[in-house]
XYZ file of N, CA and C in Angstrom:
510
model
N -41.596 63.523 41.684
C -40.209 63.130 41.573
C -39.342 64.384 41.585
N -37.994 64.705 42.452
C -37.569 65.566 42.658
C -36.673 65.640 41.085
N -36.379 66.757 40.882
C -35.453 66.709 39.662
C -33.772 66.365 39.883
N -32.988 66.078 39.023
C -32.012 65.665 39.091
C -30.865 66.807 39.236
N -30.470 67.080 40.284
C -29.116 67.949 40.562
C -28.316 68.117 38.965
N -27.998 69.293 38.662
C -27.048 69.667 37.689
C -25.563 70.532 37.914
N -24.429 69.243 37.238
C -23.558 70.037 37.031
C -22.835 70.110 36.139
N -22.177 72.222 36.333
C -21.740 72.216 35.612
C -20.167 71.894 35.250
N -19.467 71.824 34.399
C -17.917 71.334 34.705
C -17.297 72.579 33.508
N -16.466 73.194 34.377
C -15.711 74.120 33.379
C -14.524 74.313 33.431
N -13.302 74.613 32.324
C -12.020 74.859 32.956
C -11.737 76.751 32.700
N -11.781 77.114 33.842
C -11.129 78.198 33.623
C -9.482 79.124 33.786
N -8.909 77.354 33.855
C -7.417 77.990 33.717
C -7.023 76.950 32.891
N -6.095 76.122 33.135
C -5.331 75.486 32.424
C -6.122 74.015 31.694
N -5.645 73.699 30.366
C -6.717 72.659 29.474
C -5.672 71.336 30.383
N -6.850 70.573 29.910
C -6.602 69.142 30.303
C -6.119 68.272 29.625
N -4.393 67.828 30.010
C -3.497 66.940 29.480
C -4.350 65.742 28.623
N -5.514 65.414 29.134
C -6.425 63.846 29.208
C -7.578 64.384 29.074
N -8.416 64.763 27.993
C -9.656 65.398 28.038
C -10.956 64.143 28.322
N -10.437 62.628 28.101
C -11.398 61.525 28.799
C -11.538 61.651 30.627
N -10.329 62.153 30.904
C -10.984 62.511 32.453
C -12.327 63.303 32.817
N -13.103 63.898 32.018
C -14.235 64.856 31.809
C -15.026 64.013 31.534
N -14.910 62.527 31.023
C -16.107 61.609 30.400
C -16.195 60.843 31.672
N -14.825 60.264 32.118
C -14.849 59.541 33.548
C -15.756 60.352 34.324
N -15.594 61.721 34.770
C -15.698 62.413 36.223
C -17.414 62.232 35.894
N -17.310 62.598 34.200
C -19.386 63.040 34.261
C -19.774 61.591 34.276
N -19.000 60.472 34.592
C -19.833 58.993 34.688
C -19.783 58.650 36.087
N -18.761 59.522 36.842
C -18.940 59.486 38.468
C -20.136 60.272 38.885
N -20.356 61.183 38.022
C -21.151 62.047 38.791
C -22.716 61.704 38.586
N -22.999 61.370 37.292
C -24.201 60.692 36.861
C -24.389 59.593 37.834
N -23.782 58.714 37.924
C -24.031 57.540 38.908
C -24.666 58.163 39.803
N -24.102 59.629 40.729
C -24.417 59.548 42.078
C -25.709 60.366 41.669
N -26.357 60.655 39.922
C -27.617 60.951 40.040
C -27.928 62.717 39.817
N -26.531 62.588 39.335
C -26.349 64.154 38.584
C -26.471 64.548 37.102
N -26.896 65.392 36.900
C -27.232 66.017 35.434
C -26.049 66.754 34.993
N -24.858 65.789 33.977
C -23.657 66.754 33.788
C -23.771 67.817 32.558
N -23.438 68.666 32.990
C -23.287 69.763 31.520
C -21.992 69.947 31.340
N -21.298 69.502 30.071
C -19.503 69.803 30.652
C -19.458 71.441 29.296
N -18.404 72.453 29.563
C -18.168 73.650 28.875
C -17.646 73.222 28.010
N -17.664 74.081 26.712
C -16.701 74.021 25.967
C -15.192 74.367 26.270
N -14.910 74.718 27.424
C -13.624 74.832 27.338
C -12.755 73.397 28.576
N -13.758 72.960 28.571
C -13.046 71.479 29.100
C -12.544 70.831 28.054
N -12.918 71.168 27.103
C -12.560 70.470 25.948
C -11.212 70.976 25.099
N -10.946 72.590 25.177
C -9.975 73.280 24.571
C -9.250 73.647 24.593
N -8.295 74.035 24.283
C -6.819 73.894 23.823
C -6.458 75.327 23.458
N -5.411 76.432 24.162
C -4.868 77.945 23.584
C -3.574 77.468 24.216
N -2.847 77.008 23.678
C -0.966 77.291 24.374
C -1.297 76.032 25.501
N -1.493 76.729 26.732
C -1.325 75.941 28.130
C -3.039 76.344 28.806
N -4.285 76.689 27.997
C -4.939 77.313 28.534
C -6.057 76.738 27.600
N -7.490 76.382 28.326
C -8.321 76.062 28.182
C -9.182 76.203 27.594
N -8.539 77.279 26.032
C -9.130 77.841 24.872
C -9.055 79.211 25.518
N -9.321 80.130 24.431
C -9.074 81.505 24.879
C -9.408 82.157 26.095
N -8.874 83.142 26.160
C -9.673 83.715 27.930
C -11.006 84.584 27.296
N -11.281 84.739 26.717
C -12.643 85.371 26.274
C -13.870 84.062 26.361
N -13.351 82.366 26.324
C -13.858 81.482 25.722
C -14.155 81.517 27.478
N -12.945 81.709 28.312
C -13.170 80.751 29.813
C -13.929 82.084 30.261
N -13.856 82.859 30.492
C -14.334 84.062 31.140
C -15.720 83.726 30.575
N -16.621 83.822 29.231
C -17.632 83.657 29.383
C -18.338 82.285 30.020
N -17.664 81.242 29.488
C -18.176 79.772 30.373
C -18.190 80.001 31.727
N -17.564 80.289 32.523
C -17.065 80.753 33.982
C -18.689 81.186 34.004
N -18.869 82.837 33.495
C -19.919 83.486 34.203
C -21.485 83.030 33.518
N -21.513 82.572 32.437
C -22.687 81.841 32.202
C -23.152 80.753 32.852
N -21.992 79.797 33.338
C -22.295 78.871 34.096
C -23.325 79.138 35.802
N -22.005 79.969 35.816
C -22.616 80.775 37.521
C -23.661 81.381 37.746
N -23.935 82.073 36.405
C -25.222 82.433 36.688
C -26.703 81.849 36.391
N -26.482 80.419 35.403
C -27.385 80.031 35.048
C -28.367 79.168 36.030
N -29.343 79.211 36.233
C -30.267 79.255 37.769
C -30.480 77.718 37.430
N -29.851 76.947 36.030
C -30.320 75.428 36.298
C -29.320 74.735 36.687
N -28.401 75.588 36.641
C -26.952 74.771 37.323
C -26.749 74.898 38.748
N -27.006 73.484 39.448
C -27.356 73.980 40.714
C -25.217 73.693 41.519
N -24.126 73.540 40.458
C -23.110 73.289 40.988
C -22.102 73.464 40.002
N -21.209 74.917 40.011
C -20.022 74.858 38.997
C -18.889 74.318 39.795
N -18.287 73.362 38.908
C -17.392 72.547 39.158
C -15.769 73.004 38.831
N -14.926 73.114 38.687
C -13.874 73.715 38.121
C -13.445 71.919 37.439
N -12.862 72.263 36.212
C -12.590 70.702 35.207
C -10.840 70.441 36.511
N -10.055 71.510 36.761
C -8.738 71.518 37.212
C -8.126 72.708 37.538
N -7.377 72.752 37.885
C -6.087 74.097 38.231
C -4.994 74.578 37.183
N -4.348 74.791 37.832
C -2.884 75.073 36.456
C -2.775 76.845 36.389
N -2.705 77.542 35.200
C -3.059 78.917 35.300
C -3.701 79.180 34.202
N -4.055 80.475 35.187
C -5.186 81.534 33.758
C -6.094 81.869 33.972
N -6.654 81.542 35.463
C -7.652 81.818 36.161
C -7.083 83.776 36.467
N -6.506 83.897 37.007
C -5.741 84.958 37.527
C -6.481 86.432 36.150
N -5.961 86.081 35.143
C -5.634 86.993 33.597
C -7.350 87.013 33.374
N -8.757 86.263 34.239
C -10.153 86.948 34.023
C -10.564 87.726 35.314
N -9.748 87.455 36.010
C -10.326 87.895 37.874
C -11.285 89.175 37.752
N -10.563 90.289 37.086
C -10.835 91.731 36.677
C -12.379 91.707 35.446
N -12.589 90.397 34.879
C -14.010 90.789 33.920
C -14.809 90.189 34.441
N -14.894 89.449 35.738
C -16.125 88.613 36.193
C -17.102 89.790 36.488
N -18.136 88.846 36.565
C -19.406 90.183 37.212
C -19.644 89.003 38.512
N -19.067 89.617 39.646
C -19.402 88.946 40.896
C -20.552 89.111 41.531
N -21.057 90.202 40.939
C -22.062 90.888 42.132
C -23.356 89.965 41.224
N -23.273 89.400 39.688
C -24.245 88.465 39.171
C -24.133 86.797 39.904
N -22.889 86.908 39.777
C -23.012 85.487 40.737
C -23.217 85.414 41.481
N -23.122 86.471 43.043
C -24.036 86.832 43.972
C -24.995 86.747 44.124
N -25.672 87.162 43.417
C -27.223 87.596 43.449
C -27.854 86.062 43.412
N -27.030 85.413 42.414
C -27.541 84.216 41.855
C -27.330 82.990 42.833
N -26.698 83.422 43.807
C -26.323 82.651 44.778
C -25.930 81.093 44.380
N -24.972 80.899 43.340
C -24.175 80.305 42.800
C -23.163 79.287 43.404
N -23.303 77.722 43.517
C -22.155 77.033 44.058
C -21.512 77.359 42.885
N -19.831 77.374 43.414
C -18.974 77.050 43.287
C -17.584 76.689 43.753
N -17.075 75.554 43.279
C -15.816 74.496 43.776
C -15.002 74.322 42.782
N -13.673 74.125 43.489
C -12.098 73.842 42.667
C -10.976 74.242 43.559
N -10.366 74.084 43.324
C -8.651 74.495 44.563
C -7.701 75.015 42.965
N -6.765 74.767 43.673
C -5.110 75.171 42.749
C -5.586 76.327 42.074
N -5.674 76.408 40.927
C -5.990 78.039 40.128
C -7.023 78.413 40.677
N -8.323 77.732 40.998
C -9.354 78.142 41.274
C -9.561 79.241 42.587
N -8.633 78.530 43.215
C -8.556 79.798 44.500
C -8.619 81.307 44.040
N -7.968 81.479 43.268
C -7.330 83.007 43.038
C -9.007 83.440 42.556
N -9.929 82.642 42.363
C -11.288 83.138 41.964
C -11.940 83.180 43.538
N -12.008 81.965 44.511
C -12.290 82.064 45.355
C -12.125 83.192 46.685
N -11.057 83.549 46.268
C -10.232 84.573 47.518
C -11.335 86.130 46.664
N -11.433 86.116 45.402
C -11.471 87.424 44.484
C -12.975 87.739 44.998
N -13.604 86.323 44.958
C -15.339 86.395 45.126
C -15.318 86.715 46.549
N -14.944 86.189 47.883
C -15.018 86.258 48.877
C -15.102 87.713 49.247
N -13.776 88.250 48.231
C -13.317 89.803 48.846
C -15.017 90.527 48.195
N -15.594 90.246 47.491
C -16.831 91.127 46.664
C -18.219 90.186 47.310
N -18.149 89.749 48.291
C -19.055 89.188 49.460
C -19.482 87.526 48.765
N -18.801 87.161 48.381
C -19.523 85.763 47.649
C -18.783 84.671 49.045
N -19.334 83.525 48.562
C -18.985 82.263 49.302
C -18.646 81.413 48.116
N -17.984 80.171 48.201
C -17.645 79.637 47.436
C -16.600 78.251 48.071
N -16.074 77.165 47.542
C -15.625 76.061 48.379
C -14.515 75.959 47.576
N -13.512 75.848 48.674
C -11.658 74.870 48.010
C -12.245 73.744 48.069
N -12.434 72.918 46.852
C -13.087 71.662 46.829
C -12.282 70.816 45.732
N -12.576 69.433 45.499
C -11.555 68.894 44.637
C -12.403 69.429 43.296
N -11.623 69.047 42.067
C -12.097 69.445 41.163
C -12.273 68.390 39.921
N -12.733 68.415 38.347
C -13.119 67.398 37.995
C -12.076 66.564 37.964
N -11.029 66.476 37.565
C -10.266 66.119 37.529
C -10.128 64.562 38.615
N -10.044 65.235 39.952
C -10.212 64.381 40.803
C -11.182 63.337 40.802
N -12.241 63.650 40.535
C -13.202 62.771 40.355
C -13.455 61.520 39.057
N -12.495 62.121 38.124
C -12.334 61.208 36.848
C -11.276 60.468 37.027
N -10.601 60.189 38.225
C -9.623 59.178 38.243
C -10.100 58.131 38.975
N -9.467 57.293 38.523
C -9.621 55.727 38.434
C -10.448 55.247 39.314
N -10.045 55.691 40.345
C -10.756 55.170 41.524
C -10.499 56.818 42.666
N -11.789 57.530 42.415
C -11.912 58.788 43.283
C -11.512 58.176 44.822
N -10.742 58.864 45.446
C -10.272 58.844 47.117
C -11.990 58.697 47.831
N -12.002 58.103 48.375
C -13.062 57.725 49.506
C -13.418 58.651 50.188
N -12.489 59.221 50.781
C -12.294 60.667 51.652
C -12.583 61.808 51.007
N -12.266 62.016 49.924
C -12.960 62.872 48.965
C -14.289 63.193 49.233
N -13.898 61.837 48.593
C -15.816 61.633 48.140
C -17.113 61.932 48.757
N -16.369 61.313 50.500
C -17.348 61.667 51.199
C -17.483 62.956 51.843
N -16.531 63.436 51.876
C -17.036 65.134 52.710
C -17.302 65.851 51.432
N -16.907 65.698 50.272
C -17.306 66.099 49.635
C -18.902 66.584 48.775
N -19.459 65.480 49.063
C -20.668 65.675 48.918
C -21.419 65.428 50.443
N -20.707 64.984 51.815
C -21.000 65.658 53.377
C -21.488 67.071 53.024
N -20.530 68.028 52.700
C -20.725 69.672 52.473
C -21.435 69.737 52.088
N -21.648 69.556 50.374
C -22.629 70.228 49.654
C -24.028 69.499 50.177
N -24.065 68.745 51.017
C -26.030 68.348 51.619
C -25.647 68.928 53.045
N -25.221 69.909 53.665
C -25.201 70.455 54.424
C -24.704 71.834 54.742
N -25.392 72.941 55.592
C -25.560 74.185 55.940
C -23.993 73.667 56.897
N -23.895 73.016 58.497
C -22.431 73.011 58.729
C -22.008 71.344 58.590
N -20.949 71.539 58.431
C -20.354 70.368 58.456
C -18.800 70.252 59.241
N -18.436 68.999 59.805
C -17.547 68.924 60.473
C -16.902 67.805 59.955
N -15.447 67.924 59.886
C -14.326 67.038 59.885
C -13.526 66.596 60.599
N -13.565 64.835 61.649
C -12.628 64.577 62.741
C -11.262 64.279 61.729
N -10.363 64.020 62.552
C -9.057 63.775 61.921
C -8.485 63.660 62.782
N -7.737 62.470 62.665
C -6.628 62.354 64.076
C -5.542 62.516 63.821
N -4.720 63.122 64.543
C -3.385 63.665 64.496
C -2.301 63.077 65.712
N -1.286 62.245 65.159
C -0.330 62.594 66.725
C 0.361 63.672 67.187
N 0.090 63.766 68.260
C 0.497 65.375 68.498
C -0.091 65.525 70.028
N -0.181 66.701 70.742
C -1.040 66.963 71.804
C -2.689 66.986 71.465
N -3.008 67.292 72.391
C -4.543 66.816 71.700
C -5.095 68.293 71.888
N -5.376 69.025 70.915
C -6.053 70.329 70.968
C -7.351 70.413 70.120
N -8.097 71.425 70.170
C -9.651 71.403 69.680
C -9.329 72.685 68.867
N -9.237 72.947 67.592
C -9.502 74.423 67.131
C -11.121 74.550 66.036
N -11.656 75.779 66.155
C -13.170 75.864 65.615
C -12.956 76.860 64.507
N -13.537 77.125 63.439
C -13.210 78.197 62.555
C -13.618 77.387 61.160
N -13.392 78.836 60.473
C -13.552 78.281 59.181
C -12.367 77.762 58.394
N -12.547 76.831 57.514
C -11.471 76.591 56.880
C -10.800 77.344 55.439
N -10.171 77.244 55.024
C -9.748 78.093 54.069
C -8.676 77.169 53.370
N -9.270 77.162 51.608
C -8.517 75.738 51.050
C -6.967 76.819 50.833
């Protein structure tokens, strides 16, 4: 029996207005047969920020590097991601060859890792997934990507009809 995919869910910028969106997202994600681990700082509370930055900075890089987490999740966006950019150890999450996904704050981690050779996905984040009824479209390229090396997205547009190839960039 193959083992059960694990993820992890962390906030490393801004805390969550609705901290039951973290119970929703890990009952979406279990369904599809995932092992959730959620951080302590999905849970916490500093001002506008997801418990201290000493609290997110270590969840962040323990997560990434821990070899049973086969997916860090970002809980949401907002800020505060920005104020750890400078204490990550990228070149550990590297090595460790580490998923990780989130957009809005999360970028400013994504663009930071990219520049220090990492890969990493503008992807929705928990958030998204703990609402009511997750987008369809989401859902599906969403986990399209992560069971695939390339993946492609049609989309129709009115407009002239042109073909462009490349990578995307959330």
């Amino acid at each position: 029996m193959a083992h059960a995919r694990t993820l992890g869910l962390v906030a490393p910028s801004g805390c969550l207005p609705d901290p039951a969106v973290i119970d929703r997202a890990a009952g979406f994600f279990s369904r599809q047969g995932w092992r959730v681990i959620a951080g302590e700082s999905v849970f916490a509370r500093e001002q506008r920020f997801a418990g201290p930055d000493a609290l997110r900075l270590a969840e962040l890089q323990r997560f990434a590097t821990d070899p049973s987490i086969d997916l860090v999740l970002s809980a949401r966006g907002g800020y505060g991601l920005s104020r750890l950019l400078d204490r990550i150890d990228y070149a550990a999450i590297r090595t460790r060859k580490a998923r990780l996904a989130g957009y809005s704050d999360f970028t400013a981690f994504n663009l930071a890792y990219l520049a220090h050779g990492g890969v990493s996905f503008a992807a929705p984040s928990a958030v998204d997934f703990g609402a009511e009824r997750p987008d369809p479209f989401t859902v599906e390229h969403f986990f399209g990507i992560l069971q695939s090396r390339s993946y492609a997205v049609d989309v129709s547009l009115d407009g002239p009809a042109r073909t462009a190839e490349g990578r995307l960039w959330g």
